[in-house]
Short mmCIF file of C-alpha atoms in Angstrom, two decimals:
data_model
loop_
_atom_site.label_atom_id
_atom_site.label_comp_id
_atom_site.label_asym_id
_atom_site.label_seq_id
_atom_site.Cartn_x
_atom_site.Cartn_y
_atom_site.Cartn_z
CA GLN A 1 -49.78 -70.91 -145.30
CA LEU A 2 -49.00 -67.71 -147.19
CA ASP A 3 -45.92 -65.71 -146.37
CA PRO A 4 -46.78 -62.67 -144.18
CA PHE A 5 -45.29 -60.38 -146.82
CA TYR A 6 -47.78 -61.60 -149.44
CA ALA A 7 -50.61 -61.28 -146.94
CA SER A 8 -49.63 -57.63 -146.45
CA ILE A 9 -49.54 -57.09 -150.22
CA ILE A 10 -53.07 -58.50 -150.55
CA LEU A 11 -54.34 -56.18 -147.82
CA PHE A 12 -52.70 -53.07 -149.22
CA VAL A 13 -53.80 -53.73 -152.82
CA GLY A 14 -57.33 -54.49 -151.62
CA ARG A 15 -57.53 -51.16 -149.77
CA ALA A 16 -56.07 -49.32 -152.75
CA TRP A 17 -58.83 -50.86 -154.86
CA ASP A 18 -61.28 -49.59 -152.25
CA ALA A 19 -59.95 -46.09 -152.87
CA ILE A 20 -61.38 -46.38 -156.38
CA THR A 21 -64.63 -48.24 -155.71
CA ASP A 22 -65.97 -46.31 -152.69
CA PRO A 23 -66.29 -42.84 -154.27
CA MET A 24 -67.32 -44.34 -157.62
CA VAL A 25 -70.12 -46.37 -156.01
CA GLY A 26 -71.21 -43.27 -154.11
CA PHE A 27 -71.40 -41.31 -157.35
CA PHE A 28 -73.33 -44.04 -159.21
CA ILE A 29 -75.79 -44.28 -156.31
CA SER A 30 -76.42 -40.53 -156.51
CA LYS A 31 -77.27 -40.94 -160.21
CA THR A 32 -79.51 -44.00 -159.73
CA SER A 33 -83.15 -43.55 -160.75
CA TRP A 34 -85.87 -43.87 -158.15
CA THR A 35 -87.57 -47.30 -158.08
CA ARG A 36 -90.47 -48.74 -156.14
CA PHE A 37 -87.88 -50.16 -153.70
CA GLY A 38 -86.21 -46.76 -153.34
CA ARG A 39 -82.98 -45.39 -154.68
CA LEU A 40 -80.55 -47.08 -152.27
CA MET A 41 -82.21 -50.40 -151.46
CA PRO A 42 -81.69 -52.07 -154.87
CA TRP A 43 -77.91 -51.77 -154.38
CA ILE A 44 -78.21 -53.57 -151.05
CA ILE A 45 -80.52 -56.31 -152.37
CA PHE A 46 -78.59 -57.21 -155.51
CA SER A 47 -75.08 -57.05 -154.01
CA THR A 48 -75.84 -59.36 -151.07
CA PRO A 49 -75.76 -62.86 -152.68
CA PHE A 50 -72.58 -62.13 -154.62
CA ALA A 51 -70.90 -60.64 -151.54
CA VAL A 52 -71.66 -63.81 -149.58
CA ILE A 53 -70.22 -66.03 -152.32
CA SER A 54 -67.02 -63.99 -152.55
CA TYR A 55 -66.68 -63.95 -148.73
CA PHE A 56 -66.94 -67.73 -148.66
CA LEU A 57 -64.24 -68.06 -151.34
CA ILE A 58 -61.88 -65.85 -149.31
CA TRP A 59 -61.78 -68.62 -146.68
CA PHE A 60 -61.51 -71.46 -149.20
CA VAL A 61 -58.04 -72.97 -149.72
CA PRO A 62 -57.69 -73.88 -153.43
CA ASP A 63 -55.86 -77.07 -154.28
CA ILE A 64 -53.24 -75.34 -156.42
CA SER A 65 -49.53 -75.15 -155.82
CA ARG A 66 -49.18 -71.76 -157.53
CA GLY A 67 -51.51 -68.84 -157.87
CA GLN A 68 -52.88 -68.77 -154.32
CA VAL A 69 -51.79 -65.16 -153.93
CA MET A 70 -53.74 -64.16 -157.05
CA TRP A 71 -56.75 -66.21 -155.87
CA TYR A 72 -57.00 -64.34 -152.58
CA LEU A 73 -56.16 -60.97 -154.12
CA ILE A 74 -58.90 -61.27 -156.77
CA PHE A 75 -61.65 -62.50 -154.45
CA TYR A 76 -60.61 -60.06 -151.72
CA CYS A 77 -60.99 -57.15 -154.16
CA ILE A 78 -64.32 -58.52 -155.42
CA PHE A 79 -65.57 -58.86 -151.87
CA GLN A 80 -64.48 -55.31 -150.99
CA THR A 81 -66.32 -53.96 -154.03
CA LEU A 82 -69.53 -55.81 -153.16
CA VAL A 83 -69.35 -54.75 -149.51
CA THR A 84 -69.02 -51.18 -150.75
CA CYS A 85 -72.21 -51.64 -152.78
CA PHE A 86 -73.90 -52.67 -149.52
CA HIS A 87 -72.23 -50.44 -146.92
CA VAL A 88 -72.40 -47.06 -148.69
CA PRO A 89 -76.19 -47.07 -149.26
CA TYR A 90 -76.71 -48.73 -145.87
CA SER A 91 -74.84 -45.92 -144.12
CA ALA A 92 -76.45 -43.22 -146.25
CA LEU A 93 -79.95 -44.41 -145.27
CA THR A 94 -79.51 -42.36 -142.09
CA MET A 95 -79.91 -39.18 -144.15
CA PHE A 96 -82.79 -40.54 -146.23
CA ILE A 97 -85.27 -41.64 -143.56
CA SER A 98 -85.66 -38.29 -141.78
CA ARG A 99 -84.81 -34.59 -141.97
CA GLU A 100 -84.70 -34.12 -138.18
CA GLN A 101 -81.26 -34.06 -136.58
CA SER A 102 -82.50 -35.72 -133.39
CA GLU A 103 -84.04 -38.59 -135.35
CA ARG A 104 -80.86 -39.03 -137.39
CA ASP A 105 -78.76 -39.11 -134.21
CA SER A 106 -81.11 -41.67 -132.72
CA ALA A 107 -81.00 -43.79 -135.88
CA THR A 108 -77.19 -43.60 -135.86
CA ALA A 109 -77.08 -44.75 -132.24
CA TYR A 110 -79.33 -47.72 -132.99
CA ARG A 111 -77.33 -48.56 -136.11
CA MET A 112 -73.96 -48.46 -134.37
CA THR A 113 -75.28 -50.43 -131.38
CA VAL A 114 -76.46 -53.27 -133.58
CA GLU A 115 -73.35 -52.98 -135.77
CA VAL A 116 -71.07 -53.46 -132.77
CA LEU A 117 -73.37 -56.22 -131.49
CA GLY A 118 -72.96 -57.90 -134.88
CA THR A 119 -69.20 -57.65 -134.49
CA VAL A 120 -69.53 -59.33 -131.08
CA LEU A 121 -71.63 -62.08 -132.64
CA GLY A 122 -69.17 -62.54 -135.50
CA THR A 123 -66.24 -62.63 -133.08
CA ALA A 124 -68.02 -65.23 -130.95
CA ILE A 125 -69.00 -67.42 -133.91
CA GLN A 126 -65.58 -67.29 -135.54
CA GLY A 127 -63.78 -67.75 -132.23
CA GLN A 128 -65.87 -70.64 -130.97
CA ILE A 129 -65.94 -72.60 -134.24
CA VAL A 130 -62.26 -72.15 -135.07
CA GLY A 131 -61.18 -72.26 -131.43
CA LYS A 132 -62.54 -75.79 -130.99
CA VAL A 133 -59.88 -77.08 -133.37
CA VAL A 134 -56.82 -77.85 -131.29
CA THR A 135 -53.81 -76.55 -133.19
CA PRO A 136 -50.57 -77.49 -131.40
CA CYS A 137 -48.04 -74.73 -131.07
CA ILE A 138 -44.61 -75.26 -132.62
CA GLU A 139 -41.46 -74.96 -130.56
CA SER A 140 -38.85 -72.54 -131.84
CA PRO A 141 -36.02 -73.96 -133.98
CA LEU A 142 -33.57 -72.87 -131.28
CA PHE A 143 -35.27 -75.07 -128.73
CA ILE A 144 -35.39 -77.99 -131.13
CA SER A 145 -31.70 -77.72 -132.00
CA ASN A 146 -30.74 -77.54 -128.34
CA THR A 147 -32.48 -80.81 -127.66
CA ASN A 148 -31.14 -82.46 -130.84
CA SER A 149 -34.68 -83.39 -131.83
CA SER A 150 -34.88 -82.52 -135.50
CA VAL A 151 -36.79 -85.74 -136.13
CA ALA A 152 -39.37 -84.71 -133.54
CA MET A 153 -39.72 -81.35 -135.26
CA GLU A 154 -40.32 -83.03 -138.61
CA GLU A 155 -42.91 -85.39 -137.11
CA LEU A 156 -44.69 -82.46 -135.45
CA ASN A 157 -44.87 -80.53 -138.71
CA MET A 158 -46.12 -83.63 -140.57
CA THR A 159 -48.81 -84.27 -137.97
CA HIS A 160 -49.81 -80.62 -138.07
CA ASP A 161 -50.03 -80.53 -141.87
CA THR A 162 -52.07 -83.72 -142.27
CA GLY A 163 -54.40 -83.51 -139.31
CA SER A 164 -54.80 -80.24 -137.52
CA LEU A 165 -54.39 -78.04 -140.59
CA THR A 166 -57.20 -79.84 -142.43
CA ASP A 167 -59.50 -79.49 -139.42
CA THR A 168 -58.63 -75.80 -139.14
CA ARG A 169 -59.43 -75.21 -142.82
CA ASN A 170 -62.79 -76.94 -142.41
CA ALA A 171 -63.54 -74.88 -139.30
CA TYR A 172 -62.90 -71.63 -141.15
CA MET A 173 -65.20 -72.78 -143.96
CA ILE A 174 -67.99 -73.61 -141.51
CA ALA A 175 -67.60 -70.24 -139.81
CA ALA A 176 -67.70 -68.49 -143.19
CA GLY A 177 -70.92 -70.31 -144.07
CA VAL A 178 -72.61 -69.35 -140.81
CA ILE A 179 -71.58 -65.69 -141.08
CA GLY A 180 -72.64 -65.62 -144.74
CA GLY A 181 -76.06 -66.87 -143.67
CA LEU A 182 -76.29 -64.06 -141.11
CA TYR A 183 -75.33 -61.57 -143.83
CA ILE A 184 -78.28 -62.71 -145.95
CA LEU A 185 -80.66 -62.68 -142.97
CA CYS A 186 -79.72 -59.12 -142.02
CA ALA A 187 -80.03 -57.91 -145.61
CA VAL A 188 -83.55 -59.39 -145.80
CA ILE A 189 -84.55 -57.71 -142.52
CA LEU A 190 -83.15 -54.40 -143.74
CA SER A 191 -84.87 -54.52 -147.13
CA VAL A 192 -88.23 -55.52 -145.63
CA GLY A 193 -88.19 -53.26 -142.56
CA VAL A 194 -86.79 -49.96 -143.87
CA ARG A 195 -88.39 -47.63 -146.40
CA GLU A 196 -86.74 -44.58 -147.92
CA LYS A 197 -88.70 -41.34 -147.87
CA ARG A 198 -88.33 -39.65 -151.21
CA GLU A 199 -88.92 -36.19 -149.77
CA SER A 200 -86.21 -36.77 -147.12
CA SER A 201 -83.50 -37.90 -149.51
CA GLU A 202 -83.39 -34.61 -151.44
CA LEU A 203 -81.40 -36.30 -154.19
CA GLN A 204 -83.23 -34.50 -156.99
CA SER A 205 -81.11 -31.92 -158.74
CA ASP A 206 -82.17 -29.45 -161.39
CA GLU A 207 -78.63 -29.20 -162.69
CA PRO A 208 -76.76 -32.53 -162.85
CA VAL A 209 -73.26 -32.30 -161.46
CA SER A 210 -70.45 -34.45 -162.81
CA PHE A 211 -68.54 -36.81 -160.54
CA PHE A 212 -65.42 -34.67 -160.42
CA GLN A 213 -67.38 -31.47 -159.82
CA GLY A 214 -69.26 -33.09 -156.95
CA LEU A 215 -66.07 -34.61 -155.57
CA LYS A 216 -64.33 -31.22 -155.71
CA LEU A 217 -67.19 -29.56 -153.83
CA VAL A 218 -67.24 -32.26 -151.15
CA MET A 219 -63.47 -32.40 -150.63
CA ASN A 220 -63.22 -28.60 -150.44
CA HIS A 221 -65.62 -28.53 -147.49
CA SER A 222 -63.40 -27.70 -144.51
CA ALA A 223 -65.56 -29.27 -141.79
CA TYR A 224 -65.68 -32.59 -143.68
CA ILE A 225 -61.91 -32.75 -144.14
CA LYS A 226 -61.23 -32.04 -140.46
CA LEU A 227 -63.79 -34.60 -139.33
CA ILE A 228 -62.36 -37.26 -141.66
CA ALA A 229 -58.80 -36.54 -140.49
CA GLY A 230 -59.68 -36.90 -136.81
CA PHE A 231 -61.77 -39.98 -137.55
CA LEU A 232 -58.91 -41.54 -139.52
CA PHE A 233 -56.33 -41.39 -136.72
CA THR A 234 -58.63 -42.37 -133.85
CA SER A 235 -60.05 -45.30 -135.85
CA LEU A 236 -56.54 -46.47 -136.73
CA ALA A 237 -55.60 -46.35 -133.04
CA PHE A 238 -58.45 -48.60 -131.93
CA MET A 239 -58.11 -50.97 -134.88
CA LEU A 240 -54.42 -51.47 -134.04
CA LEU A 241 -55.46 -52.24 -130.48
CA GLU A 242 -58.19 -54.69 -131.48
CA GLY A 243 -56.09 -56.34 -134.19
CA ASN A 244 -53.13 -57.10 -131.92
CA PHE A 245 -54.78 -57.57 -128.53
CA ALA A 246 -55.21 -61.33 -129.04
CA LEU A 247 -51.50 -61.82 -129.79
CA PHE A 248 -50.60 -59.46 -126.95
CA CYS A 249 -52.70 -61.50 -124.50
CA THR A 250 -51.35 -64.80 -125.82
CA TYR A 251 -47.61 -64.10 -125.90
CA THR A 252 -46.79 -60.94 -123.94
CA LEU A 253 -49.25 -61.47 -121.06
CA GLY A 254 -49.35 -65.28 -121.27
CA PHE A 255 -53.16 -65.64 -121.36
CA ARG A 256 -53.33 -68.08 -124.28
CA ASN A 257 -56.69 -69.53 -123.25
CA GLU A 258 -58.34 -66.22 -122.32
CA PHE A 259 -57.89 -63.99 -125.35
CA GLN A 260 -61.25 -64.87 -126.96
CA ASN A 261 -63.07 -63.92 -123.76
CA ILE A 262 -61.04 -60.71 -123.47
CA LEU A 263 -61.96 -59.71 -127.03
CA LEU A 264 -65.62 -60.42 -126.28
CA ALA A 265 -65.32 -58.21 -123.18
CA ILE A 266 -64.13 -55.34 -125.39
CA MET A 267 -66.99 -55.71 -127.86
CA LEU A 268 -69.71 -56.28 -125.24
CA SER A 269 -68.52 -53.22 -123.35
CA ALA A 270 -68.70 -51.21 -126.58
CA THR A 271 -72.22 -52.47 -127.33
CA LEU A 272 -73.61 -51.70 -123.88
CA THR A 273 -72.13 -48.21 -123.65
CA ILE A 274 -73.29 -46.81 -127.03
CA PRO A 275 -76.65 -45.74 -125.48
CA LEU A 276 -74.64 -44.02 -122.74
CA TRP A 277 -72.68 -41.99 -125.30
CA GLN A 278 -75.90 -41.18 -127.17
CA TRP A 279 -77.27 -39.66 -123.95
CA PHE A 280 -73.95 -37.92 -123.24
CA LEU A 281 -73.75 -36.23 -126.66
CA THR A 282 -77.37 -35.07 -126.29
CA ARG A 283 -76.63 -33.63 -122.86
CA PHE A 284 -73.14 -32.15 -123.29
CA GLY A 285 -72.60 -31.91 -127.06
CA LYS A 286 -70.80 -34.04 -129.60
CA LYS A 287 -67.35 -32.44 -129.44
CA THR A 288 -67.24 -32.78 -125.65
CA ALA A 289 -68.32 -36.41 -125.95
CA VAL A 290 -65.47 -37.04 -128.44
CA TYR A 291 -62.84 -35.61 -126.08
CA VAL A 292 -64.12 -37.45 -123.00
CA GLY A 293 -64.95 -40.76 -124.67
CA ILE A 294 -61.87 -41.31 -126.80
CA SER A 295 -59.30 -39.93 -124.34
CA SER A 296 -60.61 -42.14 -121.51
CA ALA A 297 -58.76 -45.12 -122.99
CA ILE A 298 -55.29 -43.54 -122.71
CA PRO A 299 -54.51 -44.25 -119.01
CA PHE A 300 -55.68 -47.86 -119.35
CA LEU A 301 -53.59 -48.46 -122.47
CA ILE A 302 -50.53 -47.19 -120.61
CA MET A 303 -51.41 -49.33 -117.59
CA VAL A 304 -51.61 -52.63 -119.49
CA ALA A 305 -48.16 -52.08 -121.02
CA VAL A 306 -46.43 -50.91 -117.84
CA LEU A 307 -47.83 -53.25 -115.18
CA ASP A 308 -46.89 -56.89 -114.83
CA SER A 309 -49.12 -59.59 -116.31
CA ASN A 310 -52.40 -59.61 -114.40
CA LEU A 311 -55.66 -61.13 -115.66
CA ILE A 312 -57.92 -58.82 -113.63
CA VAL A 313 -56.12 -55.70 -114.88
CA THR A 314 -56.37 -57.04 -118.43
CA TYR A 315 -60.14 -57.42 -118.17
CA ILE A 316 -60.42 -53.90 -116.71
CA VAL A 317 -58.43 -52.55 -119.64
CA ALA A 318 -60.64 -54.53 -122.06
CA VAL A 319 -63.83 -53.01 -120.61
CA ALA A 320 -62.32 -49.49 -120.65
CA ALA A 321 -61.16 -49.97 -124.24
CA GLY A 322 -64.67 -51.08 -125.22
CA ILE A 323 -66.15 -47.90 -123.72
CA SER A 324 -63.78 -45.78 -125.80
CA VAL A 325 -64.35 -47.93 -128.90
CA ALA A 326 -68.07 -47.14 -128.64
CA ALA A 327 -67.33 -43.41 -128.53
CA ALA A 328 -64.76 -43.60 -131.34
CA PHE A 329 -67.15 -45.26 -133.77
CA LEU A 330 -70.50 -43.74 -132.77
CA LEU A 331 -69.59 -40.07 -132.46
CA PRO A 332 -67.92 -39.43 -135.86
CA TRP A 333 -70.86 -41.11 -137.60
CA SER A 334 -73.33 -38.97 -135.65
CA MET A 335 -71.35 -35.84 -136.62
CA LEU A 336 -71.41 -36.58 -140.36
CA PRO A 337 -75.08 -35.53 -140.91
CA ASP A 338 -74.22 -32.18 -139.27
CA VAL A 339 -71.42 -31.72 -141.81
CA ILE A 340 -73.81 -32.47 -144.67
CA ASP A 341 -76.33 -29.95 -143.32
CA ASP A 342 -73.55 -27.36 -143.12
CA PHE A 343 -72.61 -28.17 -146.73
CA LYS A 344 -76.23 -27.70 -147.87
CA LEU A 345 -76.31 -24.24 -146.36
CA GLN A 346 -73.11 -23.24 -148.14
CA HIS A 347 -74.26 -24.80 -151.44
CA PRO A 348 -78.08 -24.53 -151.44
CA ASP A 349 -78.35 -25.07 -155.20
CA SER A 350 -76.23 -28.22 -155.27
CA HIS A 351 -78.01 -31.46 -154.37
CA GLY A 352 -77.38 -35.19 -154.47
CA HIS A 353 -73.92 -35.30 -152.85
CA GLU A 354 -74.87 -37.25 -149.72
CA PRO A 355 -73.69 -40.63 -151.10
CA ILE A 356 -70.29 -39.09 -151.91
CA PHE A 357 -69.95 -37.90 -148.31
CA PHE A 358 -70.84 -41.33 -146.96
CA SER A 359 -68.81 -43.27 -149.53
CA PHE A 360 -65.57 -41.53 -148.53
CA TYR A 361 -66.43 -42.04 -144.89
CA VAL A 362 -66.94 -45.76 -145.53
CA PHE A 363 -63.69 -45.83 -147.48
CA PHE A 364 -61.69 -44.36 -144.60
CA THR A 365 -63.25 -46.90 -142.22
CA LYS A 366 -62.06 -49.80 -144.38
CA PHE A 367 -58.83 -48.02 -145.24
CA THR A 368 -57.84 -47.74 -141.57
CA SER A 369 -58.69 -51.42 -141.09
CA GLY A 370 -56.39 -52.39 -143.97
CA VAL A 371 -53.62 -50.05 -142.84
CA SER A 372 -53.75 -51.41 -139.29
CA LEU A 373 -53.57 -55.00 -140.55
CA GLY A 374 -50.73 -54.13 -142.90
CA ILE A 375 -48.75 -52.28 -140.21
CA SER A 376 -49.26 -55.11 -137.74
CA THR A 377 -48.31 -57.86 -140.19
CA LEU A 378 -45.17 -56.14 -141.45
CA SER A 379 -44.06 -55.03 -137.97
CA LEU A 380 -44.40 -58.52 -136.53
CA ASP A 381 -42.72 -60.05 -139.57
CA PHE A 382 -39.71 -57.75 -139.17
CA ALA A 383 -39.60 -58.52 -135.44
CA GLY A 384 -39.30 -62.25 -136.16
CA TYR A 385 -42.82 -63.44 -135.40
CA GLN A 386 -43.13 -67.24 -135.62
CA THR A 387 -46.52 -68.48 -136.82
CA ARG A 388 -48.17 -70.77 -134.24
CA GLY A 389 -45.06 -70.60 -132.08
CA CYS A 390 -45.34 -71.66 -128.45
CA SER A 391 -43.35 -68.55 -127.57
CA GLN A 392 -42.00 -65.52 -129.40
CA PRO A 393 -38.69 -63.63 -129.38
CA SER A 394 -38.39 -60.65 -127.03
CA GLU A 395 -38.47 -58.32 -130.06
CA VAL A 396 -42.00 -59.55 -130.88
CA ASN A 397 -43.20 -58.86 -127.33
CA SER A 398 -41.75 -55.35 -127.50
CA THR A 399 -43.43 -54.79 -130.87
CA LEU A 400 -46.78 -55.98 -129.51
CA LYS A 401 -46.49 -53.54 -126.60
CA MET A 402 -45.89 -50.74 -129.06
CA LEU A 403 -48.84 -51.79 -131.23
CA VAL A 404 -51.38 -51.95 -128.36
CA SER A 405 -50.11 -49.10 -126.21
CA ALA A 406 -47.63 -46.48 -127.43
CA VAL A 407 -48.78 -46.22 -131.06
CA PRO A 408 -52.55 -46.08 -130.27
CA VAL A 409 -51.97 -43.44 -127.57
CA GLY A 410 -50.02 -41.27 -130.02
CA LEU A 411 -52.68 -41.68 -132.72
CA ILE A 412 -55.49 -40.84 -130.25
CA LEU A 413 -53.74 -37.63 -129.19
CA LEU A 414 -53.21 -36.64 -132.83
CA GLY A 415 -56.83 -37.41 -133.67
CA LEU A 416 -58.13 -35.35 -130.73
CA LEU A 417 -55.97 -32.44 -131.84
CA LEU A 418 -57.59 -32.60 -135.27
CA PHE A 419 -61.06 -32.83 -133.70
CA LYS A 420 -60.19 -29.59 -131.88
CA LEU A 421 -60.11 -27.91 -135.31
CA TYR A 422 -63.56 -29.27 -136.20
CA PRO A 423 -65.71 -26.11 -136.50
CA ILE A 424 -69.25 -27.38 -135.83
CA ASP A 425 -69.98 -27.09 -132.11
CA GLU A 426 -73.43 -27.17 -130.51
CA GLU A 427 -74.11 -23.47 -131.12
CA LYS A 428 -73.15 -23.79 -134.78
CA ARG A 429 -75.29 -26.92 -135.10
CA ARG A 430 -78.37 -25.16 -133.70
CA LYS A 431 -77.88 -22.23 -136.06
CA ASN A 432 -77.59 -24.58 -139.04
CA LYS A 433 -80.74 -26.41 -138.01
CA LYS A 434 -82.68 -23.14 -137.77
CA ALA A 435 -81.31 -21.91 -141.12
CA LEU A 436 -82.24 -25.16 -142.89
CA GLN A 437 -85.74 -25.03 -141.42
CA ASP A 438 -86.15 -21.46 -142.71
CA LEU A 439 -84.96 -22.51 -146.18
CA ARG A 440 -87.46 -25.37 -146.30
CA GLU A 441 -90.33 -23.16 -145.14
CA GLU A 442 -89.37 -20.55 -147.74
CA SER A 443 -89.22 -23.24 -150.43
CA ASN A 444 -92.62 -24.65 -149.41
CA SER A 445 -94.26 -21.21 -149.34
CA SER A 446 -92.78 -20.40 -152.74
CA SER A 447 -94.12 -23.68 -154.14
CA GLU A 448 -97.59 -23.01 -152.69
CA SER A 449 -97.69 -19.49 -154.16
CA ASP A 450 -96.68 -20.85 -157.57
CA ASN A 451 -99.50 -23.39 -157.40
CA THR A 452 -102.01 -20.68 -156.40
CA GLU A 453 -100.90 -18.46 -159.28
CA LEU A 454 -101.19 -21.36 -161.73
CA ALA A 455 -104.71 -22.15 -160.49
CA SER A 456 -105.84 -18.53 -160.90
CA ILE A 457 -104.49 -18.47 -164.47
CA VAL A 458 -106.36 -21.69 -165.29
#
């Protein structure tokens, strides 16, 4: 029952807070001492219970007439901080379980497959639990005034407030409890089933580097900036599509009872095609896979906005969008370890910056999510969107078409242009791999000779 403007404020402030916590958490992780659980795992273990509590409180409606905005803002920021304490070390584990590029790429493919599968599961749980509560739509005031039924409007609102709204609140709480339980289960599986290899992490540094020095080194790395920029715009495109597709199906296309299934089609398609893109990038290279995978959504996005309402076409577009979603989220993550290897070659004496790389990557993922929600909420508010309305003004339908078609297509093209500037192609990647292998062999031989000399002296 919050005004859309305040909802946008909460989202924007929460993402701004993320701008502070993500790099700071990455820096603190890089300075964490090694424990018997590892260097990253303690962050995951200890943040989990508090993250679940804060997530549950985000969906709780406090019985206070004032201060609801502050309630949600505070717990939203707390939740974002705790998720950062989980997600940054979780993502960085890719670098700390192996030195081999092929094994890292494979681990990334598995991680993103299960991550998207988890999104499908969360979408299904949330949709089925909340969707079972029948919330009647509200006719527009214009329709009510034309029928001279202001009393009927008042009775409808009263019935909605006392009955359906309470059931909806309870449904959201139940869904939050179930998803919180899954969060704990997955954290337990992760902490029990994954072990960091101390020799793979390479976090030891002879000369400690301050946060700002490390940040300056990372942000001055050209390949990292270009990868982040391309990732930012393509992610924003697909998050705008996913965030508004339900409303687009409900009001613009008229498929009110199908949107949950259409969203599941997108996510299932993404889950099933991640192994395909893993094979494709191995066969044809990562940059080629980015161009083919992400651009394949453009004709279908144009089609769904231009053609008349058709359920079959909508499902085709959903499947095609899922295929591109898989490429958009798998490929940049699989390219990040290559950037870190390139950085190590340029700065061989500077270690321990991997969490900073991953923390900013995590930040931009959540930042694009917040920006897409903020853009969508404000755009629909300005267009005259009516919450739970049976129908929407024509301006809202036009805005929804822009948000799921024209704007994502423009962002995808801009992102692909930035990926064109990304300097690490397959030839460069092979050269970096060979150079890193030579450095490690040289370091090992130097260490062995030092040990031999020490033994002879003794």
